[in-house]
Amino acid sequence: MNLLVGTFYVLDEAGYFVLWNEKVEQLTGFGPEQLRGMHMLELFPAEEKPRVARAFCAVFQQDEKIQLEAWIRLKGELVPYLFWGARMRAGETMYMFGMGMDLSAPHRQQSALDLRERALHAASNGIVITRHDGMNNPIEYVNPAFERITGYSAEEALGRDSGFMAIPGIDEEQRGILAAAIAAQRPASVTFRNHRKNGEVFWNHLTITPVSDRNRQVTHYIGIIEDITALKVRTAELEHQVTHDPLTNLANRILLRDRLEQAIHAAQRNQHLVATILMDLNKFKEINDTLGHAAGDHVLREVASRLQSAVRESDTVARLGGDEFVLVLANQPSFRFTLQMIERVRRAMAPEMDIDGRPLAVGASMGVALYPSDALGASELLHAADTAMYEGKHGGPDAVHFYSPAIASSSAARQRMEHALKEALERDDLYLLFQPDVCITSGRILGLEALLRWRHPERGELLPADFLPEAEENGLIVPLGRRVLEEVCDTLHHLAQLGFPDLPISLNASGREISQRDYLPHIARRVAHHGVKPSSLAVEVREEQLVNNMAQAKRLADGMSELGIKLSVDDFGAGLSNLSYLQELPVSQLKLARRSVSNLSQGNGSWALAKTMLDIGHNLNIRVVATGVETQSQHDFLAANGCSSIQGNYVSRPMSRPALDRWLTAQ
């Protein structure tokens, strides 16, 4: 009995131990005395006792042979056991002979299997097991995630080849990698697109692993399916955002450079041309200022749509920012073909746009550079087109300029000028002279005009006409104008200390300066900082700048009036204008155009224009100042026709501040 591997025991009809082998003592930890007086149910936990008792009774009452799995308590731990029992008679007494076998190991194996099964069912990724059967790989198992991802139930998938969801002609390279890995019986990881049951396409990242039997023969493959459709979509969106302009959905600077380089490489192979067109819209800033940024955005989107409709799919339309657009016309077989493409672009831009019910003509200046004649690289080609476009701005609306060495030379000169002007601002080589404005009848000084000069290291003293147009184009006019304002405010403070607290100084302002959003707030801050009277400062704006943008002019004039700063109209009468603006704006004085004054000495009725301008000022009760007065005859004509005051070399040449101090003291 002790040679038995498992437990052996004999129980009487009451359920007490009568006989047992050593295994029972070893497992329970009880000695003979303890077991002899122990009821068999004492070894079972409470939840198992009813079931064990029923089986025990069945043995004695119905003469059944039982086989029962139950948990038994051995040395304080619950252990799974398999029990066998049968009734036997010994004399007049009935006994149950039984054996037991420990099921711990099988239970652990089953628990592990159950855990794996639950894991397969709980996995978020699809799992598919296929049988490796030569060229075929029929599906033997799919988990619920596979059903959710693909839309196919397990019943629909089992037995089918693993590639049944493939899309013909799509991602063939990746599927070839997968087929080669299966043929070589090695793992693989690929990404391709499949069809769901409802026909929807999804991105599938698939990892396969071969499974071998005991003979090391591959019998199955386990595939892990990860649905990465959302990731692919999000990645594509991010890539689009990185490479496209958010407002117009055109290519941005990053994608433009890539497309341009591709076009150049293709042109090298095919011996074709590449045309790069850089386009700048006409008066776009005025559209923003007068109609608002929403209208400006509308214009940009409309321009983008028109440009895309004018070119081929192989071409690229990009927005660099602001109102700058670039077109890359790839694979141009000839210069004649390029000219035809440019004409298509011009025709697309020609019709008026409907902006909030208002017809608006939006033209553009274009600069064109060609590969390989003008440049060989992407950066150089863009720079050449930009240089040509800059020249185009001086050719009138909708001008098209092609790059040439002469244009490059002009551009280089402008760059040198810009660099020199920046250095002049840093070295303080820019300075002011002051020219008096005096009453024409009494000679009493009425004000001063601040005139900017540049002490150029090579060219000597430069007048504003020599450098201000370039400063206006490159944007340096803004810091330059603020430098002038600072010195004017300092001079006003100095004059007040000298005994001239009410002597005003006027300074000239360009269109780019007055269009700055913080133009007036900046003036207000600097006037307050220097402690000068706002009424002692006048801002001169050219007549054409006021007339060309009346909405901006009205905002500027009203803002200056609130601050107490005077508005002066410069170059009055220099061209044709709608004089109604003089009734709408709070103008303090009109400065008669220098040309009108200089023409007085030439006869031929030139005096009529000057007299007309003077009469306009009188009729509107606005003081008229004649500038550039050089001669006695000019003075006499102006005095005879009621001019308020004069300014020019006839009175005094422009003076430095020390010279002005002496002149004022003498006056």
XYZ file of C-alpha atoms in Angstrom:
667
model
C 0.000 0.000 0.000
C 2.879 2.334 0.806
C 4.332 1.668 -2.669
C 1.408 3.548 -4.256
C 2.434 6.891 -5.748
C -0.819 8.603 -4.788
C -2.845 8.605 -1.621
C -4.721 5.464 -0.530
C -7.297 5.387 2.226
C -10.210 3.360 3.635
C -13.222 5.082 5.208
C -16.009 3.534 7.278
C -19.673 4.234 6.713
C -19.490 7.182 9.103
C -16.686 8.821 7.086
C -13.808 8.221 9.466
C -10.371 7.006 8.412
C -9.800 3.287 9.031
C -6.705 2.681 6.955
C -4.268 4.858 4.919
C -0.799 4.862 3.434
C 2.155 7.072 4.371
C 1.377 9.474 1.541
C -1.737 10.589 3.412
C 0.297 11.434 6.492
C 2.945 13.236 4.436
C 0.431 15.381 2.599
C -1.888 16.195 5.505
C 0.835 16.539 8.114
C -1.231 14.500 10.574
C 0.062 11.480 12.477
C -1.750 8.147 12.892
C -3.459 9.150 16.133
C -4.839 12.315 14.616
C -6.039 10.656 11.425
C -7.665 7.786 13.276
C -10.070 10.126 14.967
C -10.577 12.502 12.005
C -13.638 12.702 9.793
C -12.761 12.964 6.140
C -14.842 16.196 5.657
C -12.514 18.013 8.047
C -9.910 18.080 5.264
C -12.155 20.016 2.842
C -13.032 23.724 2.822
C -16.624 24.664 3.611
C -17.602 25.305 -0.025
C -16.528 21.801 -1.062
C -18.076 19.832 1.845
C -21.661 19.493 0.449
C -20.435 18.118 -2.872
C -17.965 15.681 -1.251
C -20.630 14.477 1.235
C -23.097 13.746 -1.599
C -20.486 11.719 -3.450
C -19.584 9.806 -0.262
C -23.244 8.914 0.375
C -23.690 7.800 -3.218
C -20.901 5.253 -2.745
C -22.595 3.569 0.236
C -26.234 4.022 -0.624
C -26.169 3.387 -4.378
C -22.986 1.398 -4.708
C -21.594 3.930 -7.167
C -18.002 4.244 -8.145
C -17.131 7.901 -7.974
C -14.548 10.135 -9.626
C -14.509 13.629 -8.172
C -12.349 16.739 -8.522
C -12.267 18.835 -5.374
C -10.065 21.217 -3.442
C -8.598 19.759 -0.243
C -6.780 21.513 2.555
C -3.285 20.086 3.028
C -1.007 21.698 5.588
C -3.042 24.875 5.441
C -3.053 25.193 1.649
C -5.827 24.346 -0.801
C -4.704 21.799 -3.375
C -6.718 20.451 -6.352
C -7.165 16.670 -6.195
C -8.830 13.935 -8.187
C -10.530 11.296 -5.987
C -11.678 7.766 -6.874
C -13.887 5.729 -4.515
C -15.741 2.382 -4.446
C -17.687 0.378 -1.817
C -16.306 -2.924 -0.506
C -17.656 -5.333 2.109
C -15.496 -6.872 4.806
C -17.565 -9.329 6.798
C -20.712 -7.543 7.856
C -19.213 -4.064 7.514
C -19.134 -1.816 4.458
C -16.105 0.394 3.675
C -15.079 2.846 0.983
C -11.743 2.232 -0.606
C -10.345 5.345 -2.261
C -7.344 6.874 -3.965
C -6.338 10.466 -4.664
C -4.066 12.182 -7.190
C -2.621 15.711 -6.982
C -3.845 17.865 -9.882
C -1.686 20.905 -9.106
C 0.489 20.546 -12.197
C -2.402 20.011 -14.642
C -4.268 22.852 -12.956
C -1.311 25.177 -13.422
C -1.116 24.205 -17.064
C -4.828 24.755 -17.534
C -4.659 28.095 -15.733
C -1.844 29.126 -18.024
C -3.879 28.067 -21.033
C -6.913 29.918 -19.723
C -4.801 33.027 -19.139
C -3.431 32.885 -22.663
C -6.904 32.446 -24.054
C -8.145 35.436 -22.084
C -5.141 37.465 -23.219
C -5.830 36.606 -26.846
C -9.436 37.679 -26.414
C -8.549 40.841 -24.501
C -5.769 41.999 -26.878
C -6.496 45.296 -28.632
C -4.565 44.181 -31.705
C -5.916 41.584 -34.046
C -4.347 38.120 -33.748
C -4.572 35.536 -36.486
C -3.055 32.051 -36.581
C -2.602 30.428 -39.966
C -1.509 26.952 -40.908
C 1.588 26.807 -43.083
C 0.536 24.489 -45.848
C 2.879 24.928 -48.775
C 1.756 27.977 -50.735
C -1.480 28.315 -48.795
C -1.930 29.781 -45.347
C -5.494 29.040 -44.236
C -6.686 30.792 -41.092
C -7.218 28.563 -38.039
C -7.838 31.155 -35.332
C -8.772 34.840 -35.031
C -9.395 36.790 -31.839
C -12.235 39.261 -31.211
C -9.989 42.233 -32.035
C -9.493 40.795 -35.523
C -13.262 40.651 -35.921
C -13.607 44.254 -34.725
C -10.825 45.599 -36.960
C -11.764 43.751 -40.157
C -15.503 43.436 -39.760
C -15.291 39.704 -40.498
C -16.533 37.230 -37.884
C -14.426 34.246 -36.915
C -16.771 31.942 -38.843
C -16.296 34.043 -41.992
C -12.519 34.128 -41.663
C -11.670 30.562 -40.611
C -10.408 28.401 -43.444
C -9.791 31.320 -45.816
C -6.363 32.291 -47.081
C -4.752 34.980 -44.937
C -4.524 37.390 -47.885
C -8.233 37.468 -48.650
C -8.575 41.155 -47.627
C -5.788 42.383 -49.957
C -6.427 45.249 -52.417
C -5.139 44.271 -55.888
C -2.409 46.539 -57.243
C -1.860 48.358 -53.947
C 1.283 48.098 -51.779
C 2.661 45.289 -53.926
C 6.201 45.902 -52.687
C 5.229 45.338 -49.059
C 3.226 42.229 -49.915
C 6.225 40.901 -51.803
C 8.356 41.316 -48.677
C 5.735 39.388 -46.684
C 5.548 36.552 -49.233
C 9.352 36.235 -49.311
C 9.480 36.018 -45.501
C 6.840 33.261 -45.438
C 8.682 31.333 -48.137
C 11.919 31.655 -46.154
C 10.089 30.761 -42.909
C 11.303 33.846 -41.066
C 9.622 36.706 -39.174
C 8.565 39.890 -40.981
C 7.006 43.256 -40.256
C 5.216 45.178 -43.020
C 2.653 47.950 -43.470
C 0.021 47.935 -46.196
C -3.625 48.640 -46.874
C -6.493 46.128 -46.694
C -10.241 46.170 -47.221
C -12.617 45.819 -44.300
C -15.764 43.790 -44.874
C -17.726 47.002 -45.567
C -15.260 47.964 -48.313
C -13.494 50.631 -46.270
C -9.713 50.790 -46.691
C -7.597 50.602 -43.547
C -3.875 50.734 -42.865
C -2.563 47.488 -41.367
C 0.786 47.095 -39.630
C 1.339 43.316 -39.680
C 3.996 41.357 -37.801
C 4.273 37.613 -38.492
C 6.229 34.984 -36.546
C 6.717 31.328 -37.612
C 5.798 28.579 -35.100
C 7.639 25.205 -35.220
C 6.613 21.792 -33.932
C 8.783 19.379 -31.922
C 10.558 18.373 -35.096
C 11.463 22.006 -35.751
C 9.191 22.124 -38.737
C 7.231 25.360 -39.271
C 3.586 24.455 -39.049
C 1.888 27.777 -38.306
C 2.314 31.531 -38.407
C 1.075 33.957 -35.790
C 0.164 37.375 -37.160
C -0.368 40.540 -35.096
C -2.573 43.087 -36.879
C -2.414 46.722 -35.720
C -4.909 49.139 -37.261
C -2.845 52.315 -37.789
C -5.346 54.132 -39.991
C -5.873 56.972 -37.489
C -2.114 57.363 -37.073
C -1.617 57.491 -40.843
C -4.351 60.088 -41.240
C -2.957 62.218 -38.426
C 0.575 61.923 -39.795
C -0.630 62.965 -43.234
C -2.429 65.954 -41.684
C 0.698 67.014 -39.790
C 2.858 66.616 -42.886
C 0.341 68.717 -44.825
C 0.394 71.413 -42.144
C 4.192 71.487 -42.163
C 4.397 71.815 -45.957
C 1.335 73.929 -46.800
C 0.125 77.446 -46.156
C -2.867 77.269 -43.763
C -4.783 80.150 -45.389
C -4.575 79.211 -49.083
C -3.617 75.517 -48.806
C -0.804 76.197 -51.268
C 2.703 74.836 -50.879
C 4.756 76.790 -48.367
C 8.448 77.690 -48.480
C 9.549 74.193 -47.357
C 7.586 72.308 -50.007
C 8.394 74.933 -52.638
C 12.131 74.342 -52.285
C 11.642 70.580 -52.514
C 9.454 70.872 -55.638
C 11.847 73.341 -57.251
C 14.826 71.052 -56.684
C 12.876 68.121 -58.136
C 11.958 70.213 -61.181
C 15.623 71.169 -61.709
C 16.754 67.533 -61.487
C 14.085 66.485 -63.997
C 15.088 69.336 -66.320
C 18.710 68.184 -66.206
C 17.673 64.716 -67.377
C 15.232 65.877 -70.047
C 17.114 68.968 -71.258
C 14.094 71.151 -70.440
C 13.660 74.580 -68.871
C 12.277 75.452 -65.452
C 10.571 78.820 -65.033
C 10.309 80.365 -61.584
C 7.847 83.251 -61.250
C 7.781 85.385 -58.124
C 4.618 87.451 -57.847
C 3.734 90.362 -55.587
C 0.170 91.728 -55.500
C -0.453 95.395 -56.243
C -1.598 97.572 -53.333
C -2.481 94.605 -51.171
C -1.693 96.556 -48.018
C -4.260 99.161 -49.010
C -6.863 96.405 -49.368
C -6.100 95.237 -45.828
C -6.173 98.774 -44.453
C -9.345 99.917 -46.192
C -11.448 96.749 -46.362
C -10.033 94.809 -43.403
C -8.005 91.634 -43.007
C -10.969 89.377 -43.765
C -11.184 90.951 -47.228
C -7.416 90.588 -47.588
C -7.651 86.887 -46.765
C -10.460 86.541 -49.304
C -8.216 88.102 -51.952
C -5.324 85.767 -51.121
C -7.536 82.686 -51.359
C -9.009 83.884 -54.654
C -5.537 84.575 -56.082
C -4.416 81.089 -55.000
C -7.400 79.518 -56.752
C -6.808 81.477 -59.957
C -3.110 80.648 -60.079
C -3.751 76.941 -59.572
C -6.339 76.954 -62.368
C -3.830 78.585 -64.723
C -1.041 76.007 -64.374
C -0.695 72.263 -64.886
C -0.796 69.570 -62.201
C 2.942 69.083 -62.613
C 3.567 72.736 -61.728
C 3.704 74.171 -58.214
C 1.990 77.242 -56.777
C 3.330 78.389 -53.405
C 2.739 81.242 -51.000
C 5.800 82.597 -49.241
C 3.819 84.785 -46.866
C 2.015 88.101 -47.043
C 1.048 88.720 -50.670
C 4.039 86.945 -52.228
C 3.401 83.927 -54.447
C 5.792 81.700 -56.369
C 5.054 79.549 -59.412
C 7.384 76.753 -60.477
C 6.672 75.810 -64.094
C 8.414 72.469 -64.583
C 9.304 70.668 -67.819
C 9.167 73.710 -70.077
C 10.069 72.485 -73.585
C 10.830 75.981 -74.908
C 10.895 79.665 -74.043
C 7.869 80.191 -76.287
C 5.937 77.649 -74.194
C 6.935 79.547 -71.034
C 5.637 82.806 -72.495
C 2.318 81.118 -73.232
C 2.119 79.861 -69.627
C 2.845 83.359 -68.293
C 0.102 84.771 -70.488
C -2.316 82.200 -69.056
C -1.386 83.405 -65.574
C -1.912 87.035 -66.581
C -5.351 86.236 -68.040
C -6.322 84.348 -64.879
C -5.416 87.364 -62.724
C -7.097 89.953 -64.980
C -10.830 89.713 -64.039
C -12.080 91.772 -61.128
C -12.793 90.024 -57.851
C -16.052 90.307 -55.982
C -15.128 91.200 -52.397
C -18.269 91.544 -50.272
C -20.225 92.782 -53.276
C -17.518 95.241 -54.251
C -15.666 94.737 -57.579
C -11.923 94.905 -57.061
C -9.102 94.697 -59.611
C -6.079 92.936 -58.137
C -3.010 92.952 -60.344
C 0.499 91.753 -59.640
C 4.124 92.448 -60.473
C 5.952 89.359 -61.685
C 9.609 88.486 -61.897
C 10.708 85.516 -64.004
C 13.944 83.533 -63.858
C 14.786 80.512 -65.991
C 16.854 77.412 -65.401
C 19.557 76.950 -66.667
C 20.169 80.347 -68.277
C 19.680 82.503 -65.160
C 20.653 80.136 -62.337
C 21.489 76.484 -61.706
C 20.320 76.014 -58.104
C 16.986 76.450 -56.332
C 18.130 79.276 -54.038
C 19.812 81.165 -56.866
C 16.761 80.766 -59.100
C 14.428 82.151 -56.429
C 16.794 85.049 -55.790
C 16.947 85.845 -59.506
C 13.136 85.814 -59.767
C 12.914 88.083 -56.716
C 15.397 90.489 -58.275
C 13.402 90.575 -61.499
C 10.140 91.110 -59.615
C 11.601 94.061 -57.754
C 12.352 95.700 -61.088
C 8.851 94.813 -62.213
C 7.406 96.989 -59.448
C 8.885 100.029 -61.184
C 7.356 99.052 -64.524
C 3.776 99.853 -63.609
C 0.877 97.589 -62.614
C 0.923 93.998 -63.868
C 4.462 94.346 -65.231
C 6.436 91.182 -66.017
C 10.218 91.385 -65.855
C 12.662 88.693 -66.854
C 15.930 88.388 -65.016
C 19.020 89.841 -66.687
C 22.596 90.702 -65.611
C 21.678 94.403 -65.718
C 18.856 93.782 -63.241
C 21.255 91.804 -61.056
C 23.670 94.728 -61.064
C 20.881 97.110 -60.069
C 19.784 94.742 -57.322
C 23.324 94.483 -56.006
C 23.503 98.278 -55.884
C 20.275 98.374 -53.864
C 21.641 95.777 -51.486
C 24.787 97.835 -51.008
C 22.646 100.889 -50.349
C 20.554 98.991 -47.803
C 23.653 97.711 -46.029
C 25.210 101.182 -45.982
C 22.000 102.729 -44.655
C 21.855 100.182 -41.833
C 25.428 101.050 -40.911
C 24.554 104.753 -41.055
C 21.766 104.207 -38.540
C 24.152 102.330 -36.259
C 26.968 104.913 -36.600
C 24.615 107.898 -36.371
C 25.719 109.232 -39.776
C 22.216 110.599 -40.361
C 21.497 114.077 -39.061
C 18.946 116.878 -39.277
C 19.074 120.374 -40.675
C 16.343 122.917 -39.964
C 14.908 125.440 -42.435
C 12.744 128.315 -41.206
C 9.237 129.062 -42.406
C 8.595 132.826 -42.087
C 5.658 135.157 -42.528
C 5.910 136.636 -46.039
C 4.903 140.127 -44.903
C 6.597 140.546 -41.530
C 9.480 138.090 -41.764
C 8.524 136.685 -38.349
C 9.456 133.027 -37.957
C 6.426 130.751 -37.864
C 8.002 127.326 -37.775
C 10.778 125.012 -38.861
C 10.996 122.006 -41.135
C 13.339 119.170 -40.184
C 15.330 118.031 -43.245
C 17.240 114.756 -43.156
C 20.774 114.405 -44.474
C 23.192 111.473 -44.726
C 26.898 111.929 -44.241
C 27.945 109.158 -46.658
C 31.548 107.977 -46.215
C 32.167 107.862 -49.998
C 29.591 110.116 -51.651
C 29.544 112.940 -49.136
C 26.305 114.635 -48.018
C 23.239 112.952 -49.533
C 19.813 114.557 -49.854
C 16.628 112.604 -48.964
C 15.864 111.915 -52.628
C 19.141 109.976 -52.855
C 18.208 107.341 -50.275
C 14.661 107.657 -48.942
C 12.993 105.815 -51.883
C 15.235 102.823 -51.190
C 14.522 103.064 -47.461
C 10.802 103.075 -48.229
C 11.151 99.901 -50.305
C 13.318 97.925 -47.871
C 11.477 99.015 -44.723
C 14.333 100.972 -43.145
C 12.176 104.082 -43.444
C 10.417 103.060 -40.212
C 13.459 103.019 -37.859
C 14.843 106.005 -39.766
C 11.636 107.986 -39.233
C 11.656 107.147 -35.542
C 15.227 108.415 -35.291
C 14.072 111.697 -36.875
C 11.149 111.954 -34.437
C 13.489 111.458 -31.490
C 15.808 114.255 -32.616
C 12.917 116.590 -33.427
C 11.424 116.090 -29.943
C 14.829 116.710 -28.403
C 15.185 119.897 -30.477
C 11.718 121.099 -29.421
C 12.711 120.626 -25.792
C 15.949 122.517 -26.467
C 14.096 125.394 -28.176
C 11.704 125.702 -25.236
C 14.680 126.120 -22.906
C 16.177 128.632 -25.323
C 13.028 130.756 -25.057
C 11.011 129.531 -28.052
C 8.419 127.207 -26.462
C 5.792 127.754 -29.160
C 7.962 127.368 -32.250
C 6.660 124.276 -34.114
C 8.767 121.844 -36.121
C 7.377 119.759 -38.961
C 8.787 116.416 -40.027
C 8.052 114.397 -43.146
C 6.348 111.031 -42.932
C 6.186 108.391 -45.666
C 3.288 106.129 -46.586
C 4.984 103.128 -45.014
C 5.476 104.979 -41.742
C 1.915 106.217 -41.341
C 0.575 102.742 -42.171
C 2.268 101.279 -39.086
C -0.387 100.399 -36.512
C 1.613 101.969 -33.674
C 2.597 105.119 -35.576
C 0.501 107.598 -33.581
C 0.853 105.802 -30.210
C 4.631 105.892 -30.677
C 4.553 109.641 -31.394
C 2.392 110.214 -28.322
C 4.831 108.273 -26.111
C 7.904 110.145 -27.388
C 6.252 113.571 -27.102
C 5.283 112.796 -23.508
C 8.758 111.406 -22.767
C 10.478 114.627 -23.890
C 7.880 116.850 -22.212
C 7.064 118.915 -25.303
C 3.740 120.312 -26.411
C 1.959 118.122 -28.997
C 0.874 121.309 -30.791
C 4.533 122.153 -31.450
C 4.860 119.072 -33.697
C 3.542 118.903 -37.260
C 3.592 115.858 -39.531
C 3.915 116.478 -43.264
C 2.317 113.879 -45.542
C 2.491 114.040 -49.330
C -0.794 114.904 -50.977
C -0.850 111.789 -53.156
C -0.507 109.531 -50.083
C -3.595 111.107 -48.538
C -5.673 110.996 -51.716
C -4.763 107.411 -52.624
C -6.022 106.021 -49.333
C -8.669 108.272 -47.894
C -9.778 105.796 -45.217
C -6.266 105.647 -43.832
C -5.868 109.412 -44.199
C -9.070 109.987 -42.203
C -7.911 107.716 -39.388
C -4.512 109.415 -39.322
C -5.926 112.943 -39.360
C -8.518 112.225 -36.664
C -5.892 110.544 -34.484
C -3.499 113.472 -34.867
C -6.286 115.903 -34.055
C -7.047 114.017 -30.830
C -3.371 114.163 -29.854
C -3.127 117.870 -30.720
C -0.545 117.280 -33.473
C -0.838 119.316 -36.688
C -1.329 117.723 -40.115
C 0.448 119.409 -42.998
C -0.096 118.512 -46.675
C 3.231 118.390 -48.506
C 3.772 118.847 -52.258
C 0.352 120.450 -52.661
C -0.615 120.865 -56.322
C 2.093 118.543 -57.653
C -0.456 116.425 -59.529
C -4.108 115.940 -60.273
C -6.162 115.250 -57.161
C -9.634 115.245 -55.726
C -9.539 118.326 -53.507
C -12.608 117.234 -51.555
C -10.232 115.664 -49.032
C -9.398 119.180 -47.775
C -12.969 119.510 -46.534
C -12.904 116.093 -44.837
C -9.541 116.275 -43.053
C -8.425 118.675 -40.293
C -5.461 120.085 -42.261
C -3.450 122.878 -40.582
C -1.406 123.988 -43.596
C -0.700 123.346 -47.272
C 2.875 123.338 -48.542
C 2.889 124.489 -52.140
C 4.833 122.108 -54.364
C 8.413 123.214 -54.989
C 7.928 122.750 -58.742
C 5.034 125.218 -58.753
C 7.264 127.837 -57.130
C 10.287 127.207 -59.362
C 8.096 127.483 -62.487
C 7.089 131.042 -61.553
C 10.239 132.409 -63.109
C 9.671 130.568 -66.425
C 6.584 132.425 -67.563
C 4.302 130.651 -70.057
C 1.393 131.053 -67.684
C 2.967 128.819 -65.032
C 1.974 131.385 -62.433
C -1.684 130.428 -62.966
C -1.289 127.048 -61.269
C 0.413 128.600 -58.242
C -2.269 131.265 -57.970
C -4.989 128.605 -58.183
C -3.424 126.666 -55.319
C -3.155 129.838 -53.235
C -6.792 130.680 -53.919
C -7.858 127.189 -52.822
C -6.060 127.662 -49.508
C -7.633 131.101 -48.979
C -11.116 129.867 -49.790
C -10.786 126.957 -47.344
C -9.109 129.163 -44.720
C -6.002 126.962 -44.680
C -2.552 128.533 -44.434
C -0.426 128.004 -47.560
C 3.349 127.781 -47.277
C 5.449 128.187 -50.414
C 8.568 126.010 -50.371
C 11.753 126.295 -52.393
C 11.579 130.090 -52.671
C 14.902 131.204 -54.160
C 14.423 134.610 -55.814
C 13.001 138.069 -55.211
C 10.576 137.685 -58.109
C 9.139 134.496 -56.620
C 8.796 136.251 -53.272
C 7.054 139.221 -54.846
C 4.557 137.106 -56.783
C 3.687 135.055 -53.715
C 3.315 138.173 -51.554
C 1.081 139.823 -54.154
C -1.194 136.786 -54.289
C -1.712 136.399 -50.561
C 0.704 133.548 -49.720
C 0.877 133.158 -45.928
C 4.515 132.231 -45.502
C 7.570 131.123 -47.394
C 10.412 128.702 -46.923
C 13.589 128.340 -48.966
C 17.081 129.651 -49.526
C 15.665 133.140 -50.078
C 15.017 133.184 -46.320
C 17.745 130.836 -45.089
C 19.533 127.697 -46.120
C 18.927 124.615 -43.942
C 20.889 124.958 -40.695
C 22.381 122.656 -38.093
C 21.085 123.060 -34.563
C 23.972 125.267 -33.352
C 23.570 127.462 -36.432
C 19.818 127.597 -35.809
C 20.435 128.788 -32.245
C 22.547 131.666 -33.556
C 20.015 132.513 -36.270
C 17.127 132.600 -33.810
C 19.098 134.791 -31.411
C 19.885 137.198 -34.225
C 16.237 137.275 -35.287
